[in-house]
Coordinates of C-alpha atoms in Angstrom, one line a residue:
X1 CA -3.3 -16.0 35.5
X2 CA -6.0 -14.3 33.6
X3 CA -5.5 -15.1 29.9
X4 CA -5.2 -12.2 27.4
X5 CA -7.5 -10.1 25.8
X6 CA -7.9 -10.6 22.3
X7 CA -7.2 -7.1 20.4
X8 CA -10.1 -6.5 17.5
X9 CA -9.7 -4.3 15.1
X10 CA -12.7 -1.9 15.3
X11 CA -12.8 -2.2 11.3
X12 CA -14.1 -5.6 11.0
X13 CA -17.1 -3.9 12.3
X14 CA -17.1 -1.9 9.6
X15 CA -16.6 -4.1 7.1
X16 CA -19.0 -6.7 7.9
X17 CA -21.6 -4.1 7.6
X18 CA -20.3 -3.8 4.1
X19 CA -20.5 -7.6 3.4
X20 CA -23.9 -8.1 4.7
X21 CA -25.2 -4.8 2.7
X22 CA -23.6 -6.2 -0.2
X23 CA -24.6 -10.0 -0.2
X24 CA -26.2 -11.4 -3.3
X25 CA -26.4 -14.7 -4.8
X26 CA -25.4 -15.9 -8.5
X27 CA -26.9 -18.6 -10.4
X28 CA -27.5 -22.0 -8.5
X29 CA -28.0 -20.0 -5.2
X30 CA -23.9 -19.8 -4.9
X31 CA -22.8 -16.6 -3.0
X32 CA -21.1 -13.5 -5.1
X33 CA -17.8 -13.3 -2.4
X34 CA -18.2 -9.8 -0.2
X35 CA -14.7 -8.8 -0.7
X36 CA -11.9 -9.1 -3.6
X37 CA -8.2 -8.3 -2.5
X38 CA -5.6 -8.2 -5.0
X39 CA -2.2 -8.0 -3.9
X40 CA -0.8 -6.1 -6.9
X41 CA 3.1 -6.8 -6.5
X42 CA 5.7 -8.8 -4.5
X43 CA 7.1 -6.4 -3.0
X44 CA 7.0 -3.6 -0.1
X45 CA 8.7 -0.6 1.0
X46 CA 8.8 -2.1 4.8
X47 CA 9.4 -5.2 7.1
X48 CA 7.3 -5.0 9.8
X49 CA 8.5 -7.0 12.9
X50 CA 5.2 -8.8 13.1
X51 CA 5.1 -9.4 8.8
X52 CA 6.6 -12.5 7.8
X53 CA 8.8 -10.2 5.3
X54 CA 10.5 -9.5 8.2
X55 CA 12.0 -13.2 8.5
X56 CA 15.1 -13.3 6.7
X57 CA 14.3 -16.2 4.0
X58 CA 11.0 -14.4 2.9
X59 CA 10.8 -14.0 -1.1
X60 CA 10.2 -10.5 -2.5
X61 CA 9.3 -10.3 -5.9
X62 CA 9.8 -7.1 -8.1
X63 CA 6.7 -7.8 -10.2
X64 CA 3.2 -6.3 -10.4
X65 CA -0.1 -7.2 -11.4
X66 CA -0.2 -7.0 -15.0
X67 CA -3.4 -4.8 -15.8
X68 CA -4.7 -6.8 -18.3
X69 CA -5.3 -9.6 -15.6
X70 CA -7.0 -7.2 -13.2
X71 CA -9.1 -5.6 -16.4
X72 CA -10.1 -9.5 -17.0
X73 CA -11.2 -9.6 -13.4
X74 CA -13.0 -6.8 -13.3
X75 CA -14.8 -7.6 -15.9
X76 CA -15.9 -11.3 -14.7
X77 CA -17.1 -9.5 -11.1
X78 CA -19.2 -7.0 -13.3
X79 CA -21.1 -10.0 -14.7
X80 CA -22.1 -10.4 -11.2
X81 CA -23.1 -6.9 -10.5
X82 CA -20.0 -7.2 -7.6
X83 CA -20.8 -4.3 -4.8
X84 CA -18.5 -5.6 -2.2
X85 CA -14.9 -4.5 -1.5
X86 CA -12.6 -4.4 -4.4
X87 CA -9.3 -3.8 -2.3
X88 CA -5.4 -2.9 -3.0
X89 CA -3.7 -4.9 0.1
X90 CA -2.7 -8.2 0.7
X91 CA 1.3 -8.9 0.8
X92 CA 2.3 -5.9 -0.1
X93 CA 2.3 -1.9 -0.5
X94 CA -0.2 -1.3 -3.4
X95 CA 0.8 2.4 -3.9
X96 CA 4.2 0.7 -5.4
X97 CA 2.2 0.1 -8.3
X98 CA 3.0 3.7 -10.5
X99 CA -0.1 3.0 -12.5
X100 CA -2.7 2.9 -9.0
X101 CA -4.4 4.7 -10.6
X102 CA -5.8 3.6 -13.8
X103 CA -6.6 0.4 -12.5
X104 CA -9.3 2.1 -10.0
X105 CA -10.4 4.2 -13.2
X106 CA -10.9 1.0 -14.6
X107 CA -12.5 -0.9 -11.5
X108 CA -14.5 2.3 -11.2
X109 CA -16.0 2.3 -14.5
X110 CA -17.3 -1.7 -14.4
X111 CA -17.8 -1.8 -10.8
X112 CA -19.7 0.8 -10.1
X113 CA -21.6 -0.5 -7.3
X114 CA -18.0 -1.5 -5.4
X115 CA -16.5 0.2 -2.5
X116 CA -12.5 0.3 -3.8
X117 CA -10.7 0.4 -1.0
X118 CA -6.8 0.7 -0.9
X119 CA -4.5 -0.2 2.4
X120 CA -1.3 1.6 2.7
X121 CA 1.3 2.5 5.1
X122 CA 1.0 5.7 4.0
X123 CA 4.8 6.1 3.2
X124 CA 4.4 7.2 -0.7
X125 CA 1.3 9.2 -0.1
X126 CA 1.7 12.8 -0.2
X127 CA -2.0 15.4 -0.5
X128 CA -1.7 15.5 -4.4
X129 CA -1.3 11.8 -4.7
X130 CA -4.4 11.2 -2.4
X131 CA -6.6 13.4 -4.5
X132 CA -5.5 11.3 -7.3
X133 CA -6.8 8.6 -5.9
X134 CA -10.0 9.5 -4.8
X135 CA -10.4 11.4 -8.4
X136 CA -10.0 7.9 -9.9
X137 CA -12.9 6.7 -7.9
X138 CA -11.3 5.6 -4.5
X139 CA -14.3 5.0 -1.8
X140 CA -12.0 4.6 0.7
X141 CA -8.2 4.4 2.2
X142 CA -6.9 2.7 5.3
X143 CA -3.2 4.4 6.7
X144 CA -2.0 2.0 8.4
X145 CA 0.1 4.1 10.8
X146 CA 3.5 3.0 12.1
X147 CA 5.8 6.0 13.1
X148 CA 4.4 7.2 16.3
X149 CA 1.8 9.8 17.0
X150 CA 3.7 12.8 14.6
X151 CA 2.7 10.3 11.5
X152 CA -0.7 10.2 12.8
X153 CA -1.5 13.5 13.2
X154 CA -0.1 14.0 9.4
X155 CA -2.2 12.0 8.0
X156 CA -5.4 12.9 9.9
X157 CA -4.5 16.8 8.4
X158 CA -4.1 15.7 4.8
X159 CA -7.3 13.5 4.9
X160 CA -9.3 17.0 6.0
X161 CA -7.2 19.2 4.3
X162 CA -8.9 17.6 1.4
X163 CA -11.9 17.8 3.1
X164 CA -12.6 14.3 2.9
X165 CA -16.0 12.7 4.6
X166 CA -15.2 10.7 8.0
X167 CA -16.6 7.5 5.8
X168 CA -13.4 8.1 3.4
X169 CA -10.7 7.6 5.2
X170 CA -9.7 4.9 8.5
X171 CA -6.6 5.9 9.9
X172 CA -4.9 3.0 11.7
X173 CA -2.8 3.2 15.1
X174 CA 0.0 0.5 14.3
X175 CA 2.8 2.0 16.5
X176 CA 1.5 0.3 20.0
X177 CA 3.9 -1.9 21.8
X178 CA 4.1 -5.8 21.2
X179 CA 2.5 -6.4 24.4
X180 CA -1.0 -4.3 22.9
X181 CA -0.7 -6.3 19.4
X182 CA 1.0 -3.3 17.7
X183 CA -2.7 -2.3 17.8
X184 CA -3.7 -5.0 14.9
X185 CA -5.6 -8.2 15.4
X186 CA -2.5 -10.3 15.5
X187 CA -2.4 -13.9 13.6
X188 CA 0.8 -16.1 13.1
X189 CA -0.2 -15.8 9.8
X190 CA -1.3 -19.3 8.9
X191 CA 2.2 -20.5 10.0
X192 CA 4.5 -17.7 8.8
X193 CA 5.7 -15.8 11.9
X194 CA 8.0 -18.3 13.2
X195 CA 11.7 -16.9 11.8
X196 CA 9.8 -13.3 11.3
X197 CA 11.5 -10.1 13.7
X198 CA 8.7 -10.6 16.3
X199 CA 8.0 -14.4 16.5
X200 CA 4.2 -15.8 16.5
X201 CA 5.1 -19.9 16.3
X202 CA 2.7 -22.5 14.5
X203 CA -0.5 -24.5 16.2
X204 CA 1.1 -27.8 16.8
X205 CA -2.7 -29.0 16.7
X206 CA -5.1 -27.7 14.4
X207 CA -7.9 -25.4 16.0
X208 CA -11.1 -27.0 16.2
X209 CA -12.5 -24.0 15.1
X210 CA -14.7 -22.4 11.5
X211 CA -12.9 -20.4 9.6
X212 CA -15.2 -18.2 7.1
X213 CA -12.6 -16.7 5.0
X214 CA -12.9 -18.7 1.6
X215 CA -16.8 -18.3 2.0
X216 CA -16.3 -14.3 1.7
X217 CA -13.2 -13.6 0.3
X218 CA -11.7 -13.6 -3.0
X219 CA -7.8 -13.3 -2.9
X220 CA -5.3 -12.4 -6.1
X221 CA -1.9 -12.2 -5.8
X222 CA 0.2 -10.4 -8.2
X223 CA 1.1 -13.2 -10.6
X224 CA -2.9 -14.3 -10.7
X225 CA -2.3 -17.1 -8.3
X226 CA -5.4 -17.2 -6.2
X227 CA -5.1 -18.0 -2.3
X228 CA -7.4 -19.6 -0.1
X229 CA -7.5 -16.3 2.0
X230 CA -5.2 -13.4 2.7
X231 CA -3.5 -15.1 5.9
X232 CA -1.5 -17.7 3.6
X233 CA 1.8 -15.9 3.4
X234 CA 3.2 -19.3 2.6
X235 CA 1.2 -19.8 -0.4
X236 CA 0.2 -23.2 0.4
X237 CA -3.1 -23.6 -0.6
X238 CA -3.4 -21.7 -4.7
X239 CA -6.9 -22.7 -5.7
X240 CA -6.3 -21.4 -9.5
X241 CA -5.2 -19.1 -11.6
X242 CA -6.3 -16.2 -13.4
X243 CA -4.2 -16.3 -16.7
X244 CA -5.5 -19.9 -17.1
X245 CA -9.4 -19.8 -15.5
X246 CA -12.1 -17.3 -14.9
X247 CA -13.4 -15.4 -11.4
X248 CA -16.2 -18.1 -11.6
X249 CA -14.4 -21.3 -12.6
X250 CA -11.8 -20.7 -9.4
X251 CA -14.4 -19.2 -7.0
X252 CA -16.8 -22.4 -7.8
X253 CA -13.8 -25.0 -8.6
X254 CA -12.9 -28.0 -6.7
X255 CA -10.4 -26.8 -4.7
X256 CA -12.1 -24.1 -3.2
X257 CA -15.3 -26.3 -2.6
X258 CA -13.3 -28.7 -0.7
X259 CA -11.6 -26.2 1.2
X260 CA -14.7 -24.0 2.6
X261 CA -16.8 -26.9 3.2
X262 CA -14.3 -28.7 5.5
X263 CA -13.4 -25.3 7.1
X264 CA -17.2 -24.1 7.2
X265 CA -17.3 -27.6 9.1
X266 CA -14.7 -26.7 11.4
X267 CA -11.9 -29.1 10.0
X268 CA -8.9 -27.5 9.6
X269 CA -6.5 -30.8 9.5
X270 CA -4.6 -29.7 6.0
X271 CA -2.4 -27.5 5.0
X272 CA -1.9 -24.6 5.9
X273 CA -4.8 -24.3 8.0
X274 CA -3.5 -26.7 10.0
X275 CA -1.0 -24.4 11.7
X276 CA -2.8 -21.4 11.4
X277 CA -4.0 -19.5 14.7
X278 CA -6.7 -16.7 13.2
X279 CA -10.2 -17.3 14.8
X280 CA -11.9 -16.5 11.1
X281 CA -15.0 -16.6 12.2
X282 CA -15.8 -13.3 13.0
X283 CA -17.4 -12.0 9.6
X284 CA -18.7 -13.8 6.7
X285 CA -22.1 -15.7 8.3
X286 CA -24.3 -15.1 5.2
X287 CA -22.0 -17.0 3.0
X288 CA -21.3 -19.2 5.3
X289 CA -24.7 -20.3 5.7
X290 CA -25.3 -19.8 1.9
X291 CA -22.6 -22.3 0.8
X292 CA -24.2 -24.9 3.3
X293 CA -27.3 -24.7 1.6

């Protein structure tokens, strides 16, 4: 039997474009991460059969990112003259948060080099709401789509109703069938799929494999705990936290040093890595590189 393709998401092309335009080094020749995610609340409007807030036990949260923590991390990245991604995503649906919009104001104005980026499902979003955001400073926004073609086609006529540029605006098919991926490039999410809707089960040996993600990526989640990348939904691995430490002291810290070099060294034999399926090395080979040197 002829083993399965491997669906990839045609915007980790685009992406990686961004991160390799956008590489720069700090002091000490340590790499300025290509992308900053904040998950800015614990909770979402949907369970997705392949989410792990679709397994019973999962925790949601009805709390948001305060906006003095993401001021006081914008601020640190523009010390750094940051011209990644600043993105809303993560674990959640960012356009929960009612204030959405002064926090890219605010990321606007001391980022201005940044791409800000927003992923949504697209559930909340109505034409007046996306000119809102792209008023605010939005670069770009990511539907993910779920409800069949009818959603699709909504969302591709409010995007030019506004007349926005192709670059703007990714519209995602999420809607395929399980046996496609559901059209997403499908992880067990570091270990979290097993009790979800649509079951992914953990490695019982850990891959042998590099996994880039903490060389590139800078992840927040809502209560300023910072993850070792966006695929811990079990929150396994928090490397600091920003009501306690600065962007640099976590991005620099122990913790994170330990874990990039064994993973940039292909040792994934801890926790949660350990379980974790993603192959996580398809972007991210400047910092890579640049944290071995």
């Amino acid at each position: 039997m002829s083993e399965k393709k491997v669906f990839l998401d045609p915007n980790i092309a685009r992406k990686s474009k961004i991160y390799n335009a956008s590489f720069k080094l700090m002091d000490q020749g340590v790499p300025v991460p290509a992308i900053i995610e904040v998950s800015n609340s614990g909770v979402c409007n949907r369970e997705c059969s392949f989410c792990p807030r679709s397994d019973p036990n999962y925790n949601h949260v009805n709390e948001f990112f305060s906006n003095e923590l993401h001021d006081k991390l914008c601020d640190d990245l523009s010390k750094y003259d940051f011209s990644g991604i600043f993105a809303y995503c993560g674990f959640n649906e960012p356009l929960i948060k009612k204030d959405i919009f002064r926090d890219i104001e605010y990321a606007r104005k001391t980022l201005p080099k940044s791409k800000i980026e927003i992923v949504t499902n697209g559930d909340v979003l109505n034409k007046n709401k996306l000119k809102q955001l792209f008023d605010a400073g939005l670069t770009t926004i990511l539907i993910s789509v779920y409800d069949g073609g009818d959603a699709e086609k909504k969302f591709y006529e409010m995007c030019e109703g506004l007349k926005l540029k192709k670059e703007e605006y990714v519209i995602r098919n999420r809607y395929k069938e399980a046996q496609e991926d559901f059209g997403l490039t499908l992880s067990n999410r570091a270990g979290n799929l097993e009790n979800a809707s649509f079951k992914v089960y953990s490695l019982k040996e850990p891959l042998k494999k590099i996994c880039s993600y903490p060389s590139y990526m800078f992840f927040v989640d809502y209560n300023g705990d910072v993850l070792m990348c966006s695929h811990d939904w079990g929150k396994k691995l928090i490397l600091g936290n920003l009501n306690k430490n600065s962007f640099s002291e976590i991005w620099r810290g122990k913790r994170s040093m330990i874990a990039r070099k064994r993973l940039n060294n292909a040792d994934r034999k801890f926790s949660p890595c350990n379980k974790c399926d993603v192959m996580g090395d398809v972007v991210g080979d400047k910092h890579v590189k640049a944290w071995k040197n």
